XYZ file of C-alpha atoms in Angstrom:
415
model
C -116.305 23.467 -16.379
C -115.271 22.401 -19.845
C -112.150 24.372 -20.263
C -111.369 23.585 -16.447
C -111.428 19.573 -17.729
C -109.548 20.618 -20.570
C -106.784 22.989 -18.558
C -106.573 19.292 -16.439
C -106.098 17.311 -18.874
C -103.254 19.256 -20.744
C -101.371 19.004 -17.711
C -101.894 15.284 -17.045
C -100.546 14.976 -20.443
C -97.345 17.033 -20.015
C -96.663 15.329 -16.319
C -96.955 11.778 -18.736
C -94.422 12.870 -21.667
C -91.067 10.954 -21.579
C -88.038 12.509 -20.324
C -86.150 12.356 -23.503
C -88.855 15.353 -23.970
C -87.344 18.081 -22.155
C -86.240 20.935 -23.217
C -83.272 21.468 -25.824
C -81.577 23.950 -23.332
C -81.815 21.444 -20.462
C -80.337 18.553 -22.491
C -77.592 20.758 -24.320
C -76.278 21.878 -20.200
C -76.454 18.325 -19.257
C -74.054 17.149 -22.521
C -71.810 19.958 -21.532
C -71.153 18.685 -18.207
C -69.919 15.530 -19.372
C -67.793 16.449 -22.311
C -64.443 16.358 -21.841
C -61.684 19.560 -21.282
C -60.023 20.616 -23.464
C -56.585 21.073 -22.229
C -56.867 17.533 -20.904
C -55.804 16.299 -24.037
C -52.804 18.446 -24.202
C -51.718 17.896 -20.379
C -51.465 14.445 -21.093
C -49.137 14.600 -24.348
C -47.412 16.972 -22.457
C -46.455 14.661 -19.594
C -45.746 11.763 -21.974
C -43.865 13.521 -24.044
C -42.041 14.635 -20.655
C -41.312 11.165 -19.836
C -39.888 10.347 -22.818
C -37.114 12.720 -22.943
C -36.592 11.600 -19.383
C -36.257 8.432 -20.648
C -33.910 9.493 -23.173
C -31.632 11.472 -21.259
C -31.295 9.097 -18.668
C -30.469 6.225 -21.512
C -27.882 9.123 -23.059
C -26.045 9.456 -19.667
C -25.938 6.033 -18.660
C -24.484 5.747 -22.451
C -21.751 8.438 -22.018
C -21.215 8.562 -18.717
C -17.746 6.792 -19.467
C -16.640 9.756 -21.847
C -17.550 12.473 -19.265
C -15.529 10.974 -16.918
C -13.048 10.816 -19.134
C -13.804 14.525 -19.910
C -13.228 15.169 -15.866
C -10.042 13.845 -15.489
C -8.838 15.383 -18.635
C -10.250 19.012 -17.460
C -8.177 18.338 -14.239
C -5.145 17.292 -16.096
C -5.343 20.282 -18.446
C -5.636 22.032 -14.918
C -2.637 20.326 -13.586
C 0.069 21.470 -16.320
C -1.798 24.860 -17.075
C 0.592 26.790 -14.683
C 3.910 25.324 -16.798
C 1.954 25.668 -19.838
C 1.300 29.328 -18.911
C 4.484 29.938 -17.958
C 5.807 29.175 -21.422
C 3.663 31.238 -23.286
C 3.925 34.225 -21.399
C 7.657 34.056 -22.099
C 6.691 34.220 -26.203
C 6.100 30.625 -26.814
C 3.096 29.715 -28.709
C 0.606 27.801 -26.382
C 0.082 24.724 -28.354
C 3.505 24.380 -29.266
C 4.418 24.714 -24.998
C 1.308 22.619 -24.469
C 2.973 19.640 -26.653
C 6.288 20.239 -24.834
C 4.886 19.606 -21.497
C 3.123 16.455 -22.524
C 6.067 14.881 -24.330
C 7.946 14.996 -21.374
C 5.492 13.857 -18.685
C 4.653 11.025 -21.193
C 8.512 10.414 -21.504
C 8.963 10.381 -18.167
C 5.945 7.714 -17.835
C 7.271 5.645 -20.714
C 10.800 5.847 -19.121
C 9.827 4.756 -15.928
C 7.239 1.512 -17.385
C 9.806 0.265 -19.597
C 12.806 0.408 -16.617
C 10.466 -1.691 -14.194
C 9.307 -4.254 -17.089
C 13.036 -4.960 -17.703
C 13.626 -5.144 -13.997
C 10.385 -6.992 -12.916
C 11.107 -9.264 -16.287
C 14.393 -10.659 -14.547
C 13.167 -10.690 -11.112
C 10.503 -12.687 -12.667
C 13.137 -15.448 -14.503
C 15.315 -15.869 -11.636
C 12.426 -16.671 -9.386
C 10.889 -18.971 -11.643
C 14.602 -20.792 -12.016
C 15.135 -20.776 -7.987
C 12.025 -21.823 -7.353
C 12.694 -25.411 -6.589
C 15.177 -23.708 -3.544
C 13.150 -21.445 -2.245
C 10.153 -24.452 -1.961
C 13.081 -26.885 -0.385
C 13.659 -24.428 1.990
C 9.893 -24.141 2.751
C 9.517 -27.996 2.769
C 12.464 -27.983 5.443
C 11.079 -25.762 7.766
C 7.383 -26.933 8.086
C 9.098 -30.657 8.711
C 11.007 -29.230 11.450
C 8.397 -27.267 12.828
C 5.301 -29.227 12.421
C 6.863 -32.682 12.726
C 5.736 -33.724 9.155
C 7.821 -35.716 6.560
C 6.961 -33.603 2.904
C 8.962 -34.305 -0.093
C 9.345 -31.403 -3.034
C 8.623 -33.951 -5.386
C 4.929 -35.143 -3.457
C 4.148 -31.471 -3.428
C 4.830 -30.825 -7.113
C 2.553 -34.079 -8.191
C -0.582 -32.650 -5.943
C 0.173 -29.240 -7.422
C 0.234 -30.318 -10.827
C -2.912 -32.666 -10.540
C -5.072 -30.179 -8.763
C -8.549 -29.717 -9.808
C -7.817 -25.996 -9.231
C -5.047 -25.416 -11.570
C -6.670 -27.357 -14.291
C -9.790 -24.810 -14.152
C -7.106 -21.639 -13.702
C -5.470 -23.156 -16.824
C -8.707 -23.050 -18.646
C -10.226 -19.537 -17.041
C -6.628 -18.070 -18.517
C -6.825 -19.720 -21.822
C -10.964 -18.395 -22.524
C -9.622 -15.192 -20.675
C -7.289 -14.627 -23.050
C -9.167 -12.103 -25.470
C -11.112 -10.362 -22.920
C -7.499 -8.978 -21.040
C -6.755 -8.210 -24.753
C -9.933 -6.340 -24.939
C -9.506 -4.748 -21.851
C -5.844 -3.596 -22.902
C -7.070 -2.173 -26.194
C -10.174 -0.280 -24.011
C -7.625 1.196 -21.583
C -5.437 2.614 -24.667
C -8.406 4.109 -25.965
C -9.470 6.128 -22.594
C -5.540 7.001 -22.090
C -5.555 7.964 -25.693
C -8.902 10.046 -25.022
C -8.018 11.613 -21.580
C -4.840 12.963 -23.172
C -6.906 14.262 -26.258
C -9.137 16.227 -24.110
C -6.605 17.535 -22.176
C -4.278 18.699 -24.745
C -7.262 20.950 -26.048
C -8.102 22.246 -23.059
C -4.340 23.269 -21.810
C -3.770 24.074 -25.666
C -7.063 26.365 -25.749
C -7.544 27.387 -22.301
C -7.957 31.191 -23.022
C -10.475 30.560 -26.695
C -12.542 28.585 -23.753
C -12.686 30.675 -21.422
C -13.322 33.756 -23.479
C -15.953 31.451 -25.182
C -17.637 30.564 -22.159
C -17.704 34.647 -21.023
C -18.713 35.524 -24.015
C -22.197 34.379 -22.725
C -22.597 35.627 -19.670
C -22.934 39.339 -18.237
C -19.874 41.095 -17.210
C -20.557 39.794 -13.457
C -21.024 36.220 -13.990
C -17.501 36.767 -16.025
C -14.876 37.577 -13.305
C -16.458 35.252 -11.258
C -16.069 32.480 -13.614
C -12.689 33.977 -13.993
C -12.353 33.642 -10.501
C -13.584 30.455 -10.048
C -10.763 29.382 -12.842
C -7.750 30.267 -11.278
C -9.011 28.803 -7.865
C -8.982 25.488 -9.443
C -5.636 25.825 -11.111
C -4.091 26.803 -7.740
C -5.581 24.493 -5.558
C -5.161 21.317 -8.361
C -1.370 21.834 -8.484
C -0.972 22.645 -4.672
C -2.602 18.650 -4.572
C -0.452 17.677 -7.024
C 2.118 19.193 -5.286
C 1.644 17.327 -1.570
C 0.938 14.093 -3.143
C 4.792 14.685 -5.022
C 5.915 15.025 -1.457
C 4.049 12.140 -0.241
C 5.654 10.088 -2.726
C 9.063 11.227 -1.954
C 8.248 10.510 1.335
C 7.489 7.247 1.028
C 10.086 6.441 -1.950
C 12.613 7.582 0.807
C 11.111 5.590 4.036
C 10.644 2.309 1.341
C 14.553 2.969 0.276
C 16.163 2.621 3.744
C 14.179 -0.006 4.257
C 14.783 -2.465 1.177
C 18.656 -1.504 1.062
C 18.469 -2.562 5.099
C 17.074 -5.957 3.847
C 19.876 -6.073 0.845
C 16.819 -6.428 -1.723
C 17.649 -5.475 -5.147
C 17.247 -2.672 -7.101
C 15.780 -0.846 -4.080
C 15.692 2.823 -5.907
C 13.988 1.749 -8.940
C 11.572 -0.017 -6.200
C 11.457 3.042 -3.621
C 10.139 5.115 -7.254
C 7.911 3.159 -7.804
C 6.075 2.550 -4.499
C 6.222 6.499 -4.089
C 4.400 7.462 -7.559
C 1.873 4.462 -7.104
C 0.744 4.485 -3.690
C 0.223 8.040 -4.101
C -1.451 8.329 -7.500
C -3.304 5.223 -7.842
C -6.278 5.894 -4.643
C -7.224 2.744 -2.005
C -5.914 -0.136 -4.003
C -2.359 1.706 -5.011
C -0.611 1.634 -1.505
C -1.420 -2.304 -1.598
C -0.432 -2.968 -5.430
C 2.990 -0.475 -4.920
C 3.898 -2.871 -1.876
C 3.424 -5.967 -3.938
C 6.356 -5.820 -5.934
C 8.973 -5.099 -3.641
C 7.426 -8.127 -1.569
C 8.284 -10.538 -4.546
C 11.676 -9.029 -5.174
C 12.193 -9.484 -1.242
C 10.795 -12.913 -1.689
C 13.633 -13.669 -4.131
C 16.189 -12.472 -1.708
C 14.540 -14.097 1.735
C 10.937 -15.586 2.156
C 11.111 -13.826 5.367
C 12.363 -10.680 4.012
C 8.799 -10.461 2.258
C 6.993 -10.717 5.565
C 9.144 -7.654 6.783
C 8.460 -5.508 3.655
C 4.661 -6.336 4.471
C 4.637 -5.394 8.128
C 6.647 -2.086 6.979
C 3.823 -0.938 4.154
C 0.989 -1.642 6.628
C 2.373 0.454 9.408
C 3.637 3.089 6.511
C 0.237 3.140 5.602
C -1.212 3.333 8.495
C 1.368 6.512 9.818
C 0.099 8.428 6.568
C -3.311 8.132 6.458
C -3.726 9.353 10.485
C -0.307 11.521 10.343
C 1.363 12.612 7.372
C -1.467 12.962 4.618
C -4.238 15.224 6.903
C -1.321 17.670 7.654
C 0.165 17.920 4.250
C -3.068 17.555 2.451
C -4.645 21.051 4.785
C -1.665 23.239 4.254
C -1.708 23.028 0.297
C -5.085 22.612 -0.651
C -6.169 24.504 2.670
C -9.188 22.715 3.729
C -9.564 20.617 7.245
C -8.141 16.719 7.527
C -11.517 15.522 8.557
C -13.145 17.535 5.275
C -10.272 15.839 3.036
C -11.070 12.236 4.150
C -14.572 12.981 3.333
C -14.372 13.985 0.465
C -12.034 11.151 -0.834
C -14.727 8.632 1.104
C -17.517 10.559 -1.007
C -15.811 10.951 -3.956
C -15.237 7.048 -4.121
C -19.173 6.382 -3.909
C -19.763 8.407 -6.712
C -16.925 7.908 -9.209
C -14.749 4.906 -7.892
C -10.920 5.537 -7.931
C -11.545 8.577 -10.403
C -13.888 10.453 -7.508
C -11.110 9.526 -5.191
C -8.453 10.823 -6.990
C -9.931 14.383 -7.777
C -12.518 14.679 -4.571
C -9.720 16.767 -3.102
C -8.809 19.507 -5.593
C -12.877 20.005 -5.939
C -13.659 20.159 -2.577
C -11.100 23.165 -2.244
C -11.801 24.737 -5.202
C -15.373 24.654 -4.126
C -14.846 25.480 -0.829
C -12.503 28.658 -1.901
C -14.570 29.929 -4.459
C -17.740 29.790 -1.650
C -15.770 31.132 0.966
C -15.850 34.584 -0.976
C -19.844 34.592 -0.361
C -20.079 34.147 3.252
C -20.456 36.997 5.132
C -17.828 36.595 8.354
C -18.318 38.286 11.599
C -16.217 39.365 14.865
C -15.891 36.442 17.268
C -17.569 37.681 20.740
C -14.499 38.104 23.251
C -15.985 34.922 25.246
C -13.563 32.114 27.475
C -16.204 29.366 25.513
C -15.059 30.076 22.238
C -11.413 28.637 23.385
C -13.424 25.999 24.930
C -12.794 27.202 28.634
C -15.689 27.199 31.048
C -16.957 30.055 32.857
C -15.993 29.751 36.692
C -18.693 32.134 37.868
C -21.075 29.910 36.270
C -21.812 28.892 39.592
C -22.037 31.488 41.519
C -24.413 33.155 38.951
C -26.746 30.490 39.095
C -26.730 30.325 43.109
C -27.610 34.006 42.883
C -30.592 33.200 40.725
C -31.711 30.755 42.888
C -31.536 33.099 45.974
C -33.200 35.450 44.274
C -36.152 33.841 43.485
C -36.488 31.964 47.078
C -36.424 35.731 48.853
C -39.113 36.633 46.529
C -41.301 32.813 46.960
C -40.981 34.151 50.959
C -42.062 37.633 50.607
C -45.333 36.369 50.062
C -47.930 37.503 47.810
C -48.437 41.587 47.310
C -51.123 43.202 49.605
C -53.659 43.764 47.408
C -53.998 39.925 46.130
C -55.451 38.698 49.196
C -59.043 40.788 48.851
């Protein structure tokens, strides 16, 4: 009985003890469950470091997303004179020697043609400024006698001249003074860096595209090759209908201003040609301006005719002239070519615009050599004609299934 008391007592004394008492391997398992993994610690530098770089790039392209633009239109230039460029070369001239040809005379040319309309729009400018005081007499004249008013030049030059809104244009102009100065100097800079760019990449077309092989397998070579000349052909067969465009439209403007007896009306026709076509969405509008204020000079109404032509102009080329033109050099459909120029505007502005076209076909020529074309089934649908025994087939399969409804069902369903 006394060891049985004893025996009971032990245990009462071990039910008692504190839990802190239990076992080493019981409280070692319990501080392994709530330590913390290891690669937990790692995961997370990981992502943050991830972010950062995110971060960073995103800050870098927001940064330099002016000079690769720059970059594109420079890559498309190069593209643009490589087939003169090329030309020259293969005929023993040394490629950066042809390369520097080509650009001093399309800069020439440019140069030529700013300096001939400054001159010209400089002494439109003068002699409208000196016959102002006519044209607003005649102006004056004609809103008396239609309106039934009684305006004098000289009450319309004293509200002009104390307007609240030409005292704050005066001001805006004279503040605004240094940033057009600013903008000038920025514009230089990205003309003077678009033609850098380009020169090297017309200059050392072949170094960069045996560079550019040079990493890649023998494969991925012809078709970047490939892919190479695509672009060349289809970014001068662009440059090529928007040439004709402008001739065109230099032509139509010609007839049209020596009709009206307006002035200078070649140097005019030239100059609505090259912008409308090479300056995207605003340059039909800012080509037509000019000849409007020479026209104004000539006839205020004159200026309401030149307007009326350029809208309907514009309107005949974007529905006719420029869908046709546009498919048969760059080969791709009128309705893919607006696209394009609509998408390439949301993305880059007038630059996305002006070289959505040439990328599209390049793009859509180099795919075109992946997709694996089939025989078109010998069917009056694909034309678009309908079947005329469409009918009659489906009459059939109606009779058909109302002999078999009245046959009933088979013997052997009814037991």
């Amino acid at each position: 009985m006394a060891e049985t008391d004893k025996t009971e007592q032990g245990t009462r004394a071990q039910d008692a003890s504190p839990p802190s008492a239990l076992p080493p391997a019981r409280v070692g398992g319990s501080l392994g469950r709530s330590r913390m993994p290891r690669w937990l610690p790692r995961a997370m530098v990981l992502a943050l470091a991830l972010y950062a770089c995110f971060q960073l790039g995103s800050w870098a392209f927001h940064q330099l997303v002016g000079l690769l633009i720059n970059i594109l239109i420079a890559f498309f230039l190069a593209l643009a004179i490589e087939p003169a460029v090329g030309r020259m070369a293969a005929r023993g001239m040394r490629r950066g020697l042809a390369t520097f040809i080509v650009f001093l005379a399309v800069i020439a040319f440019g140069a030529g043609f700013v300096v001939l309309l400054g001159s010209m729009l400089a002494g439109q400018i003068v002699d409208m400024v000196e016959d102002f005081p006519k044209y607003l007499d005649s102006v004056i004249r004609w809103i008396n006698s239609t309106f039934h008013t009684d305006l004098s030049r000289v009450e319309v030059q004293d509200s002009l001249l104390r307007s609240d809104w030409l005292r704050r244009y005066v001001q805006n102009s004279a503040s605004g003074v240094l940033d057009i100065s600013t903008t000038v100097l920025g514009g230089l800079f990205k003309v003077l860096t678009i033609f850098l760019f380009s020169f090297y990449f017309a200059a050392d077309g072949p170094r960069l595209r045996r560079t550019l092989c040079s990493v890649l397998p023998p494969a991925k070579q012809a078709e970047v090759l490939r892919a190479w000349e695509i672009a060349v052909d289809k970014t001068g067969g662009y440059l090529y209908s928007r040439g004709l465009m402008a001739l065109i439209s230099g032509v139509a403007h010609y007839i049209l201003l020596e009709i009206l007896g307006v002035p200078y009306a070649p140097a005019l026709a030239v100059w609505v040609g090259l912008v409308s076509q090479f300056i995207p969405t605003i340059g039909t509008y800012l080509a037509g301006a000019l000849p409007m204020l020479i026209a104004f000079t000539v006839n205020p109404w004159y200026a309401l005719w030149v307007l009326g032509f350029v809208v309907i102009y514009q309107q005949f080329e974007n529905y006719v002239l420029q869908p046709k033109l546009t498919s048969k050099t760059v080969d791709i459909h009128p309705a893919v070519a607006f696209g394009s120029v609509v998408a390439g505007t949301a993305l880059l502005g007038a630059v996305g615009a002006l070289i959505a076209i040439p990328a599209v076909a390049t793009l859509q020529a180099f795919l075109g050599a992946y997709v694996k074309r089939y025989a078109v089934t010998d069917d009056p649908r694909v034309h678009g004609h309908r079947r005329r025994d469409g009918g009659r087939a489906l009459a059939r399969l109606r009779g058909v299934i109302r002999a078999k409804r009245d046959e009933g069902p088979p013997p052997g369903d009814g037991a």
